[in-house]
Short mmCIF file of C-alpha atoms in Angstrom, two decimals:
data_model
loop_
_atom_site.label_atom_id
_atom_site.label_comp_id
_atom_site.label_asym_id
_atom_site.label_seq_id
_atom_site.Cartn_x
_atom_site.Cartn_y
_atom_site.Cartn_z
CA MET A 1 3.76 1.21 -24.05
CA ALA A 2 6.68 2.43 -22.60
CA ASP A 3 5.20 5.98 -22.68
CA VAL A 4 2.12 4.86 -21.20
CA LEU A 5 3.72 3.58 -18.52
CA GLU A 6 6.11 6.04 -17.64
CA GLN A 7 3.00 8.13 -17.16
CA GLN A 8 1.61 5.78 -15.10
CA ALA A 9 5.26 6.04 -13.00
CA ARG A 10 5.24 9.80 -12.66
CA ALA A 11 1.63 9.70 -11.85
CA LEU A 12 2.94 8.64 -8.41
CA LEU A 13 4.96 11.36 -8.19
CA THR A 14 2.24 13.47 -6.70
CA ALA A 15 0.86 14.45 -3.83
CA LYS A 16 -2.52 13.44 -5.20
CA ALA A 17 -1.52 9.59 -5.61
CA VAL A 18 -0.44 9.24 -1.97
CA ARG A 19 -3.56 10.93 -0.47
CA ALA A 20 -5.22 8.21 -2.61
CA ARG A 21 -3.30 5.47 -2.22
CA ALA A 22 -3.58 6.54 1.38
CA GLY A 23 -7.77 6.57 1.33
CA GLN A 24 -7.61 3.22 -0.20
CA MET A 25 -5.77 1.30 2.97
CA LEU A 26 -7.37 3.34 5.15
CA ASP A 27 -10.44 1.70 2.81
CA ILE A 28 -9.69 -1.33 3.86
CA GLY A 29 -8.49 -1.15 6.91
CA LEU A 30 -11.85 -0.20 8.08
CA ARG A 31 -13.23 -2.79 6.37
CA ASP A 32 -10.75 -4.89 9.22
CA GLY A 33 -8.46 -6.39 5.94
CA LEU A 34 -4.92 -5.33 6.84
CA THR A 35 -2.53 -7.38 8.03
CA HIS A 36 -1.04 -5.73 10.78
CA PHE A 37 -3.34 -2.94 12.15
CA THR A 38 -7.05 -2.84 13.22
CA ILE A 39 -8.48 0.56 13.02
CA ASP A 40 -10.64 2.48 16.03
CA LEU A 41 -11.93 5.71 14.98
CA ASP A 42 -13.91 6.25 17.78
CA ARG A 43 -10.63 6.96 19.83
CA MET A 44 -9.82 10.46 16.98
CA ASP A 45 -11.35 12.74 18.91
CA GLY A 46 -9.22 12.60 21.55
CA VAL A 47 -6.54 12.66 19.37
CA ALA A 48 -7.99 16.37 17.77
CA GLU A 49 -8.17 16.82 21.69
CA ALA A 50 -4.25 16.03 22.52
CA VAL A 51 -3.30 17.92 19.40
CA LEU A 52 -5.33 21.35 20.51
CA VAL A 53 -3.46 20.78 24.08
CA VAL A 54 -0.46 21.32 22.91
CA THR A 55 -1.44 23.52 20.12
CA ARG A 56 -2.98 25.90 22.42
CA LYS A 57 0.58 25.62 24.27
CA ALA A 58 2.73 26.41 21.22
CA TYR A 59 0.73 29.16 19.44
CA PRO A 60 -2.09 30.50 22.16
CA THR A 61 -3.07 33.22 19.58
CA LEU A 62 -3.63 29.87 16.61
CA ASP A 63 -1.53 31.99 14.46
CA ILE A 64 0.40 28.95 13.48
CA PRO A 65 3.40 28.50 10.52
CA PHE A 66 3.24 26.15 8.01
CA HIS A 67 5.20 23.08 9.51
CA ALA A 68 9.03 23.50 7.84
CA ARG A 69 11.84 23.45 8.47
CA TRP A 70 12.78 27.10 8.63
CA ARG A 71 10.65 26.25 12.65
CA HIS A 72 13.62 24.28 14.17
CA PHE A 73 16.34 26.50 12.82
CA VAL A 74 14.71 29.05 16.17
CA SER A 75 16.69 27.78 18.69
CA GLY A 76 16.69 29.99 22.17
CA GLY A 77 14.48 31.78 21.21
CA ALA A 78 16.05 33.30 18.59
CA ASP A 79 15.67 32.87 14.80
CA ARG A 80 19.09 31.90 14.08
CA TRP A 81 18.34 32.15 9.88
CA ALA A 82 16.56 35.06 9.92
CA GLN A 83 18.87 36.67 11.65
CA LEU A 84 21.70 36.38 9.40
CA ALA A 85 19.40 36.30 6.30
CA ASP A 86 18.58 40.01 7.35
CA ALA A 87 22.38 41.14 8.40
CA THR A 88 23.36 39.71 5.03
CA SER A 89 23.35 42.33 2.01
CA TRP A 90 21.45 40.38 -1.26
CA PRO A 91 21.27 41.28 -4.96
CA ASP A 92 17.83 41.14 -4.48
CA ARG A 93 14.49 38.47 -3.16
CA ALA A 94 16.04 35.68 -6.21
CA ALA A 95 20.02 35.72 -4.82
CA ARG A 96 17.51 35.03 -1.11
CA ALA A 97 15.20 32.37 -2.34
CA ARG A 98 18.78 30.32 -4.28
CA ALA A 99 20.67 30.09 -0.24
CA GLU A 100 17.54 29.27 1.55
CA PHE A 101 16.59 26.55 -1.21
CA ASP A 102 20.27 25.57 -1.12
CA LEU A 103 19.92 25.11 2.90
CA ALA A 104 16.32 23.93 2.74
CA ILE A 105 17.33 21.37 0.68
CA VAL A 106 20.38 20.01 2.59
CA SER A 107 18.99 20.37 5.93
CA VAL A 108 16.30 18.45 5.41
CA LEU A 109 17.89 15.40 3.15
CA LEU A 110 19.74 15.19 6.61
CA ASP A 111 16.91 15.59 8.70
CA ALA A 112 16.64 11.68 9.22
CA GLY A 113 16.26 9.96 12.67
CA ALA A 114 19.01 10.78 14.58
CA GLY A 115 18.46 8.07 17.05
CA ALA A 116 17.88 8.40 21.20
CA THR A 117 21.01 9.39 21.94
CA TRP A 118 22.89 12.26 19.19
CA ARG A 119 23.33 15.56 20.70
CA TYR A 120 24.43 19.17 19.37
CA ARG A 121 26.80 20.10 21.44
CA ASP A 122 25.45 24.38 20.26
CA ALA A 123 28.10 26.96 20.47
CA MET A 124 25.73 29.79 20.55
CA THR A 125 23.93 28.61 24.62
CA GLY A 126 26.15 24.92 25.10
CA GLN A 127 23.26 23.07 24.58
CA GLY A 128 22.98 19.48 23.65
CA ILE A 129 19.97 19.35 21.23
CA GLY A 130 19.11 16.47 19.87
CA ARG A 131 16.69 14.89 17.49
CA SER A 132 15.29 16.80 14.66
CA GLU A 133 16.02 19.95 16.32
CA GLY A 134 20.01 19.14 16.87
CA LEU A 135 20.02 18.09 13.11
CA ALA A 136 18.75 21.14 12.26
CA ILE A 137 20.72 24.19 13.97
CA ALA A 138 24.48 21.35 13.13
CA SER A 139 23.00 21.94 9.50
CA LEU A 140 22.37 25.43 9.48
CA ASP A 141 25.93 26.05 11.29
CA MET A 142 27.96 24.29 8.68
CA PHE A 143 25.97 25.91 6.06
CA ALA A 144 26.71 29.51 7.55
CA GLY A 145 30.48 28.22 7.78
CA GLY A 146 30.66 27.66 4.20
CA LEU A 147 30.69 23.79 4.21
CA PHE A 148 29.24 23.37 0.94
CA SER A 149 30.27 26.19 -0.88
CA ARG A 150 33.51 26.08 -3.08
CA ASP A 151 34.45 29.91 -1.85
CA ALA A 152 34.94 30.66 2.04
CA ARG A 153 33.93 34.58 0.57
CA ALA A 154 30.22 33.49 0.04
CA PRO A 155 29.36 30.73 2.27
CA PHE A 156 26.17 30.52 2.14
CA ARG A 157 25.53 29.21 -0.71
CA VAL A 158 25.65 24.93 -1.86
CA ASP A 159 27.79 24.16 -4.65
CA ALA A 160 27.17 21.00 -6.65
CA ASP A 161 30.91 20.01 -7.00
CA VAL A 162 31.83 20.26 -3.52
CA LEU A 163 28.35 18.17 -2.44
CA ALA A 164 29.44 15.86 -4.89
CA LYS A 165 32.74 15.22 -3.02
CA LEU A 166 31.82 15.75 0.72
CA PRO A 167 33.84 13.44 2.77
CA LEU A 168 31.68 11.12 5.38
CA SER A 169 34.46 12.25 7.71
CA ALA A 170 33.21 15.82 7.06
CA LEU A 171 29.67 15.00 8.36
CA THR A 172 31.28 12.95 10.90
CA SER A 173 32.73 15.53 12.36
CA ALA A 174 30.05 18.33 11.77
CA PHE A 175 27.56 16.68 13.37
CA GLN A 176 30.40 15.77 15.78
CA ALA A 177 29.30 12.03 16.01
CA SER A 178 31.60 9.23 17.56
CA ASP A 179 31.05 6.43 18.97
CA ALA A 180 29.92 8.44 22.37
CA ASN A 181 27.82 10.23 20.72
CA PRO A 182 26.66 7.58 17.86
CA LEU A 183 24.17 9.39 14.72
CA LEU A 184 22.10 6.59 13.30
CA GLY A 185 22.05 6.63 9.34
CA LEU A 186 25.44 8.91 8.88
CA GLU A 187 27.17 6.81 5.66
CA GLY A 188 23.24 7.07 4.41
CA ARG A 189 23.09 10.41 4.73
CA THR A 190 26.70 10.94 3.21
CA ASP A 191 25.77 9.30 0.52
CA LEU A 192 22.95 10.96 -0.37
CA LEU A 193 24.79 14.97 -0.42
CA GLN A 194 27.14 13.33 -2.71
CA ARG A 195 24.26 11.88 -5.22
CA LEU A 196 22.48 15.39 -4.98
CA GLY A 197 25.55 17.16 -6.05
CA ARG A 198 26.42 14.63 -8.82
CA LEU A 199 22.74 15.05 -9.86
CA VAL A 200 23.03 19.01 -9.66
CA ALA A 201 26.08 18.92 -11.08
CA ALA A 202 24.88 16.96 -14.45
CA ARG A 203 21.50 18.93 -14.82
CA ALA A 204 23.26 22.84 -15.02
CA ASP A 205 19.15 23.34 -17.43
CA VAL A 206 17.60 23.00 -14.49
CA PHE A 207 19.68 23.94 -11.63
CA GLY A 208 22.25 25.94 -12.72
CA MET A 209 19.80 28.27 -15.51
CA GLN A 210 21.66 32.40 -13.63
CA ASP A 211 24.13 30.55 -11.19
CA ARG A 212 26.56 27.86 -11.51
CA PRO A 213 25.67 24.48 -10.61
CA ARG A 214 23.76 24.80 -6.55
CA PRO A 215 20.13 22.80 -5.70
CA GLY A 216 19.42 26.05 -4.80
CA GLY A 217 18.77 26.67 -8.71
CA LEU A 218 15.73 24.64 -8.06
CA PHE A 219 14.06 27.98 -7.56
CA ASP A 220 14.35 29.56 -10.91
CA HIS A 221 12.89 26.16 -12.46
CA ILE A 222 9.79 26.54 -10.03
CA ALA A 223 9.92 30.63 -10.73
CA ALA A 224 9.53 30.04 -13.81
CA GLN A 225 6.10 27.80 -13.77
CA ALA A 226 4.33 30.29 -11.83
CA ARG A 227 1.28 31.65 -13.83
CA GLY A 228 0.40 35.55 -12.62
CA GLY A 229 2.91 34.96 -9.68
CA ALA A 230 1.52 32.33 -8.33
CA ILE A 231 2.15 28.72 -7.55
CA PRO A 232 0.38 25.66 -6.61
CA ALA A 233 2.03 23.76 -3.37
CA PRO A 234 1.78 20.25 -5.83
CA THR A 235 3.98 22.33 -8.55
CA ILE A 236 6.27 22.43 -5.83
CA LEU A 237 6.12 18.98 -4.70
CA SER A 238 6.56 17.72 -8.47
CA ALA A 239 9.49 19.42 -9.07
CA VAL A 240 10.71 17.86 -6.10
CA LEU A 241 10.04 14.38 -7.22
CA ASN A 242 10.35 14.74 -10.61
CA GLN A 243 14.19 16.69 -10.47
CA LEU A 244 15.56 15.01 -7.83
CA GLY A 245 14.08 11.65 -7.55
CA PRO A 246 17.03 9.64 -8.89
CA ILE A 247 19.31 10.07 -5.55
CA TRP A 248 17.39 7.60 -3.96
CA PRO A 249 19.41 4.87 -3.44
CA SER A 250 17.73 1.57 -3.95
CA ARG A 251 14.09 1.91 -4.49
CA LEU A 252 11.46 0.69 -6.60
CA GLU A 253 11.37 2.33 -10.78
CA LEU A 254 8.80 2.16 -13.47
CA ALA A 255 9.52 2.38 -17.00
CA GLY A 256 13.10 3.74 -15.78
CA VAL A 257 11.50 6.18 -13.36
CA PRO A 258 12.85 6.05 -9.96
CA LEU A 259 9.83 5.98 -7.84
CA GLY A 260 11.59 7.83 -4.17
CA ASP A 261 9.16 7.17 -0.95
CA CYS A 262 7.01 4.07 -2.48
CA TRP A 263 6.72 0.96 -1.17
CA ARG A 264 4.59 -2.36 -2.00
CA HIS A 265 1.27 -3.65 -0.63
CA PRO A 266 -0.36 -6.24 -1.97
CA ALA A 267 -4.04 -5.07 -1.46
CA ILE A 268 -3.34 -1.86 -2.74
CA LYS A 269 -5.70 -2.54 -6.40
CA SER A 270 -5.25 -0.54 -9.19
CA ASP A 271 -6.18 -1.27 -12.95
CA ASP A 272 -2.83 -0.24 -14.49
CA ALA A 273 1.27 -1.37 -13.63
CA THR A 274 1.31 0.90 -10.30
CA ALA A 275 -1.05 -1.40 -8.29
CA GLY A 276 0.54 -2.85 -5.39
CA LEU A 277 2.35 0.36 -5.12
CA VAL A 278 2.41 3.02 -1.94
CA PRO A 279 3.23 6.16 -2.99
CA LEU A 280 4.30 8.46 0.79
CA HIS A 281 7.38 10.86 -0.30
CA LYS A 282 7.79 12.17 3.03
CA LEU A 283 10.94 13.93 3.39
CA SER A 284 9.73 15.02 -0.94
CA GLN A 285 6.79 16.54 0.78
CA TRP A 286 9.00 18.10 4.67
CA LEU A 287 10.93 19.56 1.47
CA SER A 288 8.27 20.54 -0.20
CA TYR A 289 6.47 22.10 2.64
CA SER A 290 9.86 24.05 3.25
CA LEU A 291 10.28 25.50 0.35
CA ILE A 292 6.64 27.92 0.31
CA GLU A 293 8.37 30.87 2.70
CA PRO A 294 11.54 31.12 0.76
CA LEU A 295 9.22 31.87 -2.24
CA GLN A 296 6.56 33.72 -0.36
CA ARG A 297 9.15 35.36 0.45
CA ALA A 298 10.47 36.11 -3.06
CA GLY A 299 6.91 37.58 -3.72
CA PHE A 300 5.36 34.53 -5.10
CA GLU A 301 1.89 33.35 -3.65
CA VAL A 302 1.54 29.94 -3.12
CA THR A 303 -1.58 28.09 -3.78
CA ASP A 304 -3.46 24.99 -2.30
CA ILE A 305 -1.37 24.28 0.47
CA ASP A 306 -4.16 21.48 1.39
CA GLY A 307 -2.61 19.62 -2.14
CA LEU A 308 -0.08 18.62 -0.18
CA THR A 309 -0.52 15.76 2.46
CA GLY A 310 0.85 14.85 5.91
CA LEU A 311 4.30 13.04 6.91
CA ALA A 312 4.40 9.65 6.77
CA GLU A 313 7.07 9.28 9.52
CA TYR A 314 7.27 8.26 13.15
CA ARG A 315 6.13 11.55 15.65
CA ASN A 316 2.47 11.55 13.38
CA GLY A 317 2.27 8.02 13.47
CA GLY A 318 3.20 6.69 16.59
CA LEU A 319 -0.02 9.75 17.39
CA PHE A 320 -2.37 7.47 16.05
CA VAL A 321 -0.63 4.06 18.26
CA ASP A 322 -0.37 5.37 20.82
CA HIS A 323 -3.18 6.84 21.30
CA GLU A 324 -4.80 3.40 19.92
CA VAL A 325 -6.71 4.53 17.15
CA LEU A 326 -3.96 2.03 15.07
CA CYS A 327 -4.14 -1.17 16.97
CA LEU A 328 -1.02 -4.08 16.26
CA ARG A 329 -2.83 -7.58 15.69
CA ASP A 330 0.06 -9.16 17.11
CA PRO A 331 1.10 -7.20 20.30
CA ALA A 332 5.12 -8.63 20.13
CA ASP A 333 5.49 -6.44 16.83
CA ALA A 334 5.80 -3.54 19.42
CA GLU A 335 8.92 -4.86 20.44
CA ARG A 336 10.60 -6.21 16.79
CA ALA A 337 12.72 -4.55 14.31
CA HIS A 338 10.84 -3.58 11.02
CA ALA A 339 12.14 -2.83 8.04
CA VAL A 340 10.86 0.45 5.58
CA ASP A 341 9.82 -2.07 2.85
CA SER A 342 7.80 -3.95 5.65
CA LEU A 343 4.08 -4.62 5.15
CA LEU A 344 3.53 -3.61 8.21
CA VAL A 345 5.33 -0.26 8.20
CA VAL A 346 4.33 0.11 4.69
CA GLU A 347 0.87 0.15 6.16
CA TRP A 348 1.60 2.28 9.80
CA ARG A 349 2.90 5.20 7.29
CA ALA A 350 -0.43 5.41 4.85
CA LEU A 351 -2.55 5.16 7.21
CA THR A 352 -1.42 8.19 9.48
CA VAL A 353 -1.21 9.77 6.54
CA ALA A 354 -5.07 9.11 6.13
CA LEU A 355 -6.12 9.67 9.65
CA LEU A 356 -4.28 13.28 9.74
CA ASP A 357 -6.39 14.10 6.78
CA ARG A 358 -9.81 13.82 9.33
CA VAL A 359 -7.81 14.94 12.75
CA ALA A 360 -7.06 17.78 10.75
CA ASP A 361 -11.03 17.96 9.81
CA LEU A 362 -12.07 16.96 13.55
CA VAL A 363 -9.29 19.77 14.94
CA ARG A 364 -10.96 22.35 12.24
CA ALA A 365 -14.40 21.58 13.41
CA LYS A 366 -13.21 22.21 16.85
CA LEU A 367 -11.84 25.78 16.52
CA GLY A 368 -14.56 26.99 13.15
CA ARG A 369 -11.83 26.76 11.26
CA THR A 370 -12.01 26.26 7.35
CA PRO A 371 -8.51 24.48 4.84
CA ASP A 372 -8.20 28.58 4.07
CA THR A 373 -7.56 29.58 7.59
CA LEU A 374 -6.26 26.37 9.21
CA PRO A 375 -4.30 24.56 6.42
CA LEU A 376 -2.80 20.75 7.52
CA ALA A 377 0.49 22.80 7.55
CA SER A 378 -0.46 24.49 10.76
CA ILE A 379 -2.08 21.51 12.16
CA LEU A 380 1.00 19.51 11.53
CA GLU A 381 2.82 22.17 13.53
CA GLY A 382 0.90 22.97 15.92
CA GLY A 383 0.17 20.60 15.68
CA THR A 384 0.22 16.14 15.41
CA TRP A 385 3.56 16.31 15.10
CA ALA A 386 4.21 17.95 18.57
CA ALA A 387 0.96 16.04 19.91
CA GLY A 388 3.22 12.36 19.04
CA ARG A 389 5.99 13.25 20.77
CA ALA A 390 3.97 14.29 23.57
CA ILE A 391 3.26 11.17 24.03
CA ALA A 392 5.32 9.11 23.23
CA PHE A 393 7.90 10.83 26.18
CA ALA A 394 4.81 9.92 28.62
CA ARG A 395 4.75 6.23 27.31
CA ARG A 396 8.19 5.78 27.17
CA PRO A 397 10.94 7.68 29.31
CA ASP A 398 13.31 8.02 25.93
CA GLY A 399 10.00 9.54 24.04
CA SER A 400 11.02 6.61 21.14
CA PRO A 401 8.25 6.06 19.05
CA PRO A 402 5.86 2.78 18.98
CA LEU A 403 6.95 0.72 16.64
CA LYS A 404 10.75 0.64 15.78
CA VAL A 405 11.67 0.46 11.96
CA ILE A 406 15.18 0.30 10.77
CA SER A 407 16.21 2.91 8.64
CA ASP A 408 19.15 3.81 6.36
CA GLY A 409 18.92 7.52 7.30
CA THR A 410 16.86 8.31 3.62
CA VAL A 411 13.09 7.38 4.64
CA PHE A 412 12.64 8.54 8.87
#
C-alpha cells in the first residue's frame, strides 16, 4: 500500500499532472462551479491580440527565445552572462553547463516577487532595476563575485557547504536591501538557499558525480538519462522536482514525498489519495525552462518542450484577470490580501495554467504556427508574461498585480 501511495504522490510531481488538474479546474469553472471566479472565454481573443502586440514589439522577426532566466541577464543591450562565459576558458562543454546550472538554480530560487519598491543599483549602468530583472542582475553579480564559491580563484560555481551556511546578512547586503529599500521574503529566500545547500551536500550520489557537491551536479544526473543524445523537457522537470523537492518548506506531503508547489482544493476529484490536490510547480517549471539552453549548449537535443506547462504566477494570472476573462464573484476580494494556499489563489493559479494553453492555441492560429515552430515556452516569453505586465501598468500606476497574495518568497 505504501508503494502505491508513493507512486500516486510522485505522479503529482509531473507537468502532466499540472496540466490535467488545471484543465479540471477550468472545466469546473466553465460549468460555473468555482467559489471565487467566473470565466468569460469570449474575451480570450482580446488576450491573444494583446500578447501579439507585445510579442511583435519585442521580437519583430518572431524569432522568439524560450521564457527562461537567461533573458533577465540581458541588460542595457548586453548579455551579461554570455560575455562572462564566453571570456572564460572551460575545460569542456560540461563544465560550462554545470556552472550554468549552478547560476540558474540559485537565481531562480531567488526569483520570488520582490515587491513594488525594491531596486538594485546596477554598478555597470548606475541604474536602479526592480522586480525580476533586478533580482536577476543581483544574483548574477553575487555568482560572478564568488559569493557562493569556496575558492576565490573559481568564482563561477556554487558549493553546497557555502550555500548551507549562507548568512542572511550576506544576501541582505548583496541585494542592497534595507529599511529604505525593502525586499519581500528575504528570510524565506535565505532559508531556501540554505536548505538547498544541505540537500546537495547530503546527496553526493546525485550532485557530486563529477565534482564536489554543487547544484550544478544536476546536469550530470540529467545528462545520464539522455537517449541518443535527446532529453525530453518533462525529464528535466522530473529531476528538478524529485531531487530538489525536499528544500521546499512546510508544504504538503503524501507517503513521505514532499509535493512542493501543490495545494488543496475540494473541487478537484480523483479516485485515489491525490483527490483534492492541485500541483502547479511554478518555480520548478521556470527552472526547468531555464535549464534547457545549458543542455542544448552542451550538445543535447531537448525534445517535447510543450510537455511543460505555463507558469502559475502573477503576471500570467494577472493577464486574465485584467482582461476580464477571469472575474471575481466578490469584487471586494480585489482589495483583500490572500494566503497562497487560499481557495481563491489556488483557483486563480490553476485557471492561469489552463488558459495559457488556450491563448497559445489562439496565438499560433493567428500566426499560422504549430507547437513545434512556436512552443509554449516562446509564447510565454513573447508573450503572455510581458502582456500581463503591460496591462498591470496600464491599470495601476505601480504595475502591481490585480490580486494581492501573501508570499513567503518561495512561491511567486
